[in-house]
Amino acid sequence: MSKRNPIHNTKSAFFALLLSGVVYSTFGILIRKMSLSFDTFAQVFLRCAVTAVIALCGIMIRKTKLIIPKVHWFVFFLFLVTPFFSIASLTYGIQMIKAANAIFFIYIGYIVTTFLLSVLLYKEQTTINKYIALLCVAIGAFFISFPFAVVSLWGMVFAMLAGILDGISSGTCRELEKYDRFVLLFYRYTVGAAFAFVAFLFVHEQFPSVMLPVSLLSVVAIGASLFIIDSLWLY
């Protein structure tokens, strides 16, 4: 990876994080609406498919060539696979605990991961304020999750894992920002859709014969939101 500072220090990163918070606040409701018609991996497949289709439309309109980014293979690999696991983890987490708690744990995972990446990979200087912020996060996590019931514990783990994966994802986006966003997101969510479809078949999920309009609208809303957020991360 390059020696550039992580995304936090740019205006696009601020707006990406702000918009992510706003959008994530709606995910609890949208995921539960999708759950009325679709199981977990069906949801992940449809969301990734919507985002991939949006990116493909942008490629066709702009007549952009499909090229493979010249970056370390592991960076590109993480960029491609993290959305599938993040979306799946978030879906499981929101189904197990309250949506507000799930979003909180996502940000715990994200903050801790980006802090570690900034220190270990980007050699960013740490300050007492950052350590105080991490301590506040830990205290908040304790009070929100106490008492630790088995179901809420697993929900907490899945939600936090989604945040960790989002933190890793944002780091890979920084390495790929000079490449075309539509092409990158088409690759990323096509791979995510493929992974989700394999998981869908493996666990023997099925699409319902009747799909509620609210579930379909929620799929489109989250798919479009993912495209907008990832575009900002890559800006």
Short mmCIF file of C-alpha atoms in Angstrom, two decimals:
data_model
loop_
_atom_site.label_atom_id
_atom_site.label_comp_id
_atom_site.label_asym_id
_atom_site.label_seq_id
_atom_site.Cartn_x
_atom_site.Cartn_y
_atom_site.Cartn_z
CA MET A 1 0.00 0.00 0.00
CA SER A 2 1.05 3.59 -0.53
CA LYS A 3 2.20 5.87 2.24
CA ARG A 4 -0.69 8.30 1.84
CA ASN A 5 -2.78 9.29 4.81
CA PRO A 6 -6.10 7.48 5.23
CA ILE A 7 -9.35 8.96 3.94
CA HIS A 8 -10.25 10.84 7.10
CA ASN A 9 -8.27 13.97 6.13
CA THR A 10 -10.16 14.77 2.91
CA LYS A 11 -13.44 16.55 2.39
CA SER A 12 -14.82 13.66 0.37
CA ALA A 13 -14.10 11.34 3.29
CA PHE A 14 -16.00 13.59 5.69
CA PHE A 15 -19.05 13.69 3.44
CA ALA A 16 -18.77 9.95 2.77
CA LEU A 17 -18.74 9.23 6.49
CA LEU A 18 -21.57 11.68 7.14
CA LEU A 19 -23.68 10.23 4.35
CA SER A 20 -22.84 6.70 5.48
CA GLY A 21 -24.18 7.52 8.93
CA VAL A 22 -27.41 8.92 7.49
CA VAL A 23 -27.88 5.97 5.12
CA TYR A 24 -26.94 3.35 7.72
CA SER A 25 -29.57 4.79 10.03
CA THR A 26 -32.20 3.69 7.50
CA PHE A 27 -30.73 0.24 6.89
CA GLY A 28 -32.40 -1.30 9.94
CA ILE A 29 -35.87 -0.46 8.64
CA LEU A 30 -35.03 -1.32 5.02
CA ILE A 31 -33.46 -4.68 5.89
CA ARG A 32 -36.47 -5.64 7.97
CA LYS A 33 -38.75 -4.68 5.08
CA MET A 34 -36.66 -6.83 2.74
CA SER A 35 -36.87 -9.69 5.24
CA LEU A 36 -40.62 -9.80 4.66
CA SER A 37 -39.90 -11.31 1.23
CA PHE A 38 -36.25 -12.42 1.12
CA ASP A 39 -33.84 -14.47 3.23
CA THR A 40 -30.33 -13.24 4.07
CA PHE A 41 -28.32 -14.21 0.99
CA ALA A 42 -31.18 -13.37 -1.36
CA GLN A 43 -31.07 -9.87 0.10
CA VAL A 44 -27.30 -9.62 -0.34
CA PHE A 45 -27.52 -10.90 -3.93
CA LEU A 46 -30.24 -8.44 -4.91
CA ARG A 47 -28.54 -5.45 -3.29
CA CYS A 48 -25.21 -6.22 -4.96
CA ALA A 49 -26.98 -6.84 -8.28
CA VAL A 50 -28.73 -3.46 -8.15
CA THR A 51 -25.44 -1.66 -7.45
CA ALA A 52 -23.66 -3.58 -10.23
CA VAL A 53 -26.42 -2.70 -12.72
CA ILE A 54 -26.19 1.00 -11.79
CA ALA A 55 -22.42 0.90 -12.32
CA LEU A 56 -22.84 -0.94 -15.64
CA CYS A 57 -25.29 1.70 -16.86
CA GLY A 58 -22.70 4.38 -16.04
CA ILE A 59 -20.03 2.45 -17.96
CA MET A 60 -22.25 2.11 -21.02
CA ILE A 61 -23.33 5.75 -20.99
CA ARG A 62 -19.76 7.01 -20.57
CA LYS A 63 -18.34 4.30 -22.90
CA THR A 64 -15.64 3.44 -20.40
CA LYS A 65 -13.26 0.56 -21.04
CA LEU A 66 -13.05 -2.26 -18.52
CA ILE A 67 -9.50 -2.39 -17.19
CA ILE A 68 -7.86 -4.16 -14.28
CA PRO A 69 -6.30 -1.71 -11.76
CA LYS A 70 -2.52 -1.93 -11.43
CA VAL A 71 -2.35 -2.33 -7.67
CA HIS A 72 -1.20 -5.10 -5.37
CA TRP A 73 -3.39 -8.14 -5.96
CA PHE A 74 -4.28 -8.46 -2.27
CA VAL A 75 -5.56 -4.87 -2.11
CA PHE A 76 -7.77 -5.48 -5.13
CA PHE A 77 -8.92 -8.82 -3.68
CA LEU A 78 -9.98 -7.17 -0.40
CA PHE A 79 -11.72 -4.42 -2.35
CA LEU A 80 -13.77 -7.00 -4.23
CA VAL A 81 -14.76 -9.36 -1.42
CA THR A 82 -15.34 -7.11 1.61
CA PRO A 83 -18.81 -5.82 0.52
CA PHE A 84 -20.30 -9.31 0.37
CA PHE A 85 -19.14 -10.23 3.87
CA SER A 86 -19.94 -6.78 5.27
CA ILE A 87 -23.50 -6.74 3.90
CA ALA A 88 -24.15 -10.31 5.04
CA SER A 89 -22.80 -9.56 8.54
CA LEU A 90 -24.89 -6.40 8.81
CA THR A 91 -28.02 -8.28 7.72
CA TYR A 92 -27.48 -10.97 10.34
CA GLY A 93 -26.70 -8.39 13.01
CA ILE A 94 -29.80 -6.27 12.42
CA GLN A 95 -31.98 -9.38 12.50
CA MET A 96 -30.58 -10.33 15.93
CA ILE A 97 -30.47 -7.00 17.79
CA LYS A 98 -32.12 -3.60 17.67
CA ALA A 99 -31.26 -1.63 14.55
CA ALA A 100 -29.94 1.34 16.57
CA ASN A 101 -27.59 -0.94 18.51
CA ALA A 102 -26.40 -2.62 15.31
CA ILE A 103 -25.48 0.73 13.74
CA PHE A 104 -23.60 1.70 16.91
CA PHE A 105 -21.54 -1.49 16.79
CA ILE A 106 -20.82 -0.95 13.11
CA TYR A 107 -19.19 2.35 13.98
CA ILE A 108 -17.25 0.76 16.82
CA GLY A 109 -15.75 -1.72 14.37
CA TYR A 110 -15.14 0.99 11.80
CA ILE A 111 -13.47 3.45 14.19
CA VAL A 112 -11.19 0.84 15.76
CA THR A 113 -10.19 -0.62 12.38
CA THR A 114 -9.41 2.74 10.76
CA PHE A 115 -7.44 3.75 13.86
CA LEU A 116 -5.31 0.60 13.64
CA LEU A 117 -4.81 1.02 9.89
CA SER A 118 -3.74 4.64 10.33
CA VAL A 119 -1.17 3.64 12.95
CA LEU A 120 0.14 0.38 11.49
CA LEU A 121 0.01 1.05 7.74
CA TYR A 122 0.04 4.81 7.32
CA LYS A 123 2.24 5.60 10.35
CA GLU A 124 -0.13 8.37 11.40
CA GLN A 125 0.69 10.06 14.68
CA THR A 126 -1.63 9.19 17.55
CA THR A 127 -2.85 11.70 20.12
CA ILE A 128 -4.40 11.50 23.56
CA ASN A 129 -7.71 12.60 22.02
CA LYS A 130 -7.82 9.49 19.86
CA TYR A 131 -7.22 7.23 22.85
CA ILE A 132 -9.95 9.03 24.80
CA ALA A 133 -12.33 8.55 21.85
CA LEU A 134 -11.56 4.82 21.75
CA LEU A 135 -12.15 4.57 25.51
CA CYS A 136 -15.54 6.29 25.11
CA VAL A 137 -16.41 3.85 22.35
CA ALA A 138 -15.54 0.90 24.60
CA ILE A 139 -17.63 2.28 27.47
CA GLY A 140 -20.55 2.92 25.14
CA ALA A 141 -20.32 -0.63 23.77
CA PHE A 142 -20.46 -2.06 27.28
CA PHE A 143 -23.53 -0.13 28.39
CA ILE A 144 -25.44 -0.69 25.14
CA SER A 145 -24.82 -4.46 25.10
CA PHE A 146 -25.25 -5.17 28.84
CA PRO A 147 -26.63 -7.64 29.92
CA PHE A 148 -24.98 -9.97 27.41
CA ALA A 149 -27.69 -12.32 26.18
CA VAL A 150 -26.53 -14.99 23.70
CA VAL A 151 -28.61 -13.62 20.83
CA SER A 152 -27.58 -10.01 21.42
CA LEU A 153 -23.94 -11.11 21.75
CA TRP A 154 -23.97 -12.71 18.31
CA GLY A 155 -25.82 -9.71 16.90
CA MET A 156 -23.14 -7.47 18.36
CA VAL A 157 -20.37 -9.59 16.83
CA PHE A 158 -21.94 -9.58 13.36
CA ALA A 159 -22.62 -5.83 13.45
CA MET A 160 -19.08 -5.08 14.65
CA LEU A 161 -17.64 -7.38 11.98
CA ALA A 162 -19.54 -5.35 9.36
CA GLY A 163 -17.85 -2.22 10.70
CA ILE A 164 -14.42 -3.84 10.65
CA LEU A 165 -14.92 -4.88 7.04
CA ASP A 166 -16.12 -1.38 6.14
CA GLY A 167 -12.94 0.03 7.68
CA ILE A 168 -10.81 -2.30 5.59
CA SER A 169 -12.90 -1.45 2.54
CA SER A 170 -12.36 2.29 2.96
CA GLY A 171 -8.61 1.68 3.13
CA THR A 172 -8.62 -0.22 -0.16
CA CYS A 173 -10.72 2.52 -1.78
CA ARG A 174 -7.97 5.00 -1.00
CA GLU A 175 -5.51 2.88 -2.95
CA LEU A 176 -7.82 2.71 -5.97
CA GLU A 177 -9.14 6.27 -6.16
CA LYS A 178 -7.32 7.16 -9.40
CA TYR A 179 -9.23 4.52 -11.36
CA ASP A 180 -12.73 4.85 -12.83
CA ARG A 181 -15.35 4.46 -10.11
CA PHE A 182 -18.00 2.93 -12.33
CA VAL A 183 -15.63 0.18 -13.47
CA LEU A 184 -14.41 -0.53 -9.95
CA LEU A 185 -17.93 -0.71 -8.51
CA PHE A 186 -19.09 -2.90 -11.38
CA TYR A 187 -16.28 -5.36 -10.58
CA ARG A 188 -16.88 -5.12 -6.86
CA TYR A 189 -20.61 -5.73 -6.78
CA THR A 190 -20.60 -8.28 -9.59
CA VAL A 191 -18.23 -10.33 -7.44
CA GLY A 192 -20.43 -9.66 -4.40
CA ALA A 193 -23.54 -10.80 -6.29
CA ALA A 194 -21.74 -13.94 -7.47
CA PHE A 195 -20.62 -14.80 -3.92
CA ALA A 196 -24.12 -14.17 -2.59
CA PHE A 197 -25.75 -16.33 -5.28
CA VAL A 198 -23.42 -19.24 -4.48
CA ALA A 199 -24.25 -18.86 -0.76
CA PHE A 200 -27.94 -18.59 -1.70
CA LEU A 201 -27.77 -21.96 -3.47
CA PHE A 202 -25.57 -23.55 -0.79
CA VAL A 203 -28.00 -22.88 2.06
CA HIS A 204 -31.00 -23.75 -0.13
CA GLU A 205 -32.74 -20.39 0.05
CA GLN A 206 -35.54 -19.71 -2.43
CA PHE A 207 -37.10 -16.62 -3.95
CA PRO A 208 -40.74 -16.26 -2.94
CA SER A 209 -43.49 -16.58 -5.52
CA VAL A 210 -44.94 -13.28 -4.29
CA MET A 211 -42.60 -10.36 -3.53
CA LEU A 212 -43.94 -7.41 -1.57
CA PRO A 213 -43.49 -4.02 -3.30
CA VAL A 214 -42.03 -2.54 -0.11
CA SER A 215 -39.35 -5.25 -0.11
CA LEU A 216 -38.43 -4.56 -3.74
CA LEU A 217 -38.30 -0.80 -3.13
CA SER A 218 -36.03 -1.40 -0.12
CA VAL A 219 -33.67 -3.48 -2.27
CA VAL A 220 -33.39 -0.67 -4.82
CA ALA A 221 -32.95 1.96 -2.10
CA ILE A 222 -30.05 0.13 -0.43
CA GLY A 223 -28.43 -0.82 -3.75
CA ALA A 224 -28.47 2.81 -4.88
CA SER A 225 -27.22 3.97 -1.48
CA LEU A 226 -24.28 1.57 -1.64
CA PHE A 227 -23.34 2.96 -5.05
CA ILE A 228 -23.41 6.56 -3.80
CA ILE A 229 -21.40 5.82 -0.64
CA ASP A 230 -18.73 3.78 -2.43
CA SER A 231 -18.45 6.44 -5.13
CA LEU A 232 -17.66 8.99 -2.44
CA TRP A 233 -15.05 6.70 -0.86
CA LEU A 234 -13.38 6.39 -4.27
CA TYR A 235 -13.50 10.13 -5.04
#
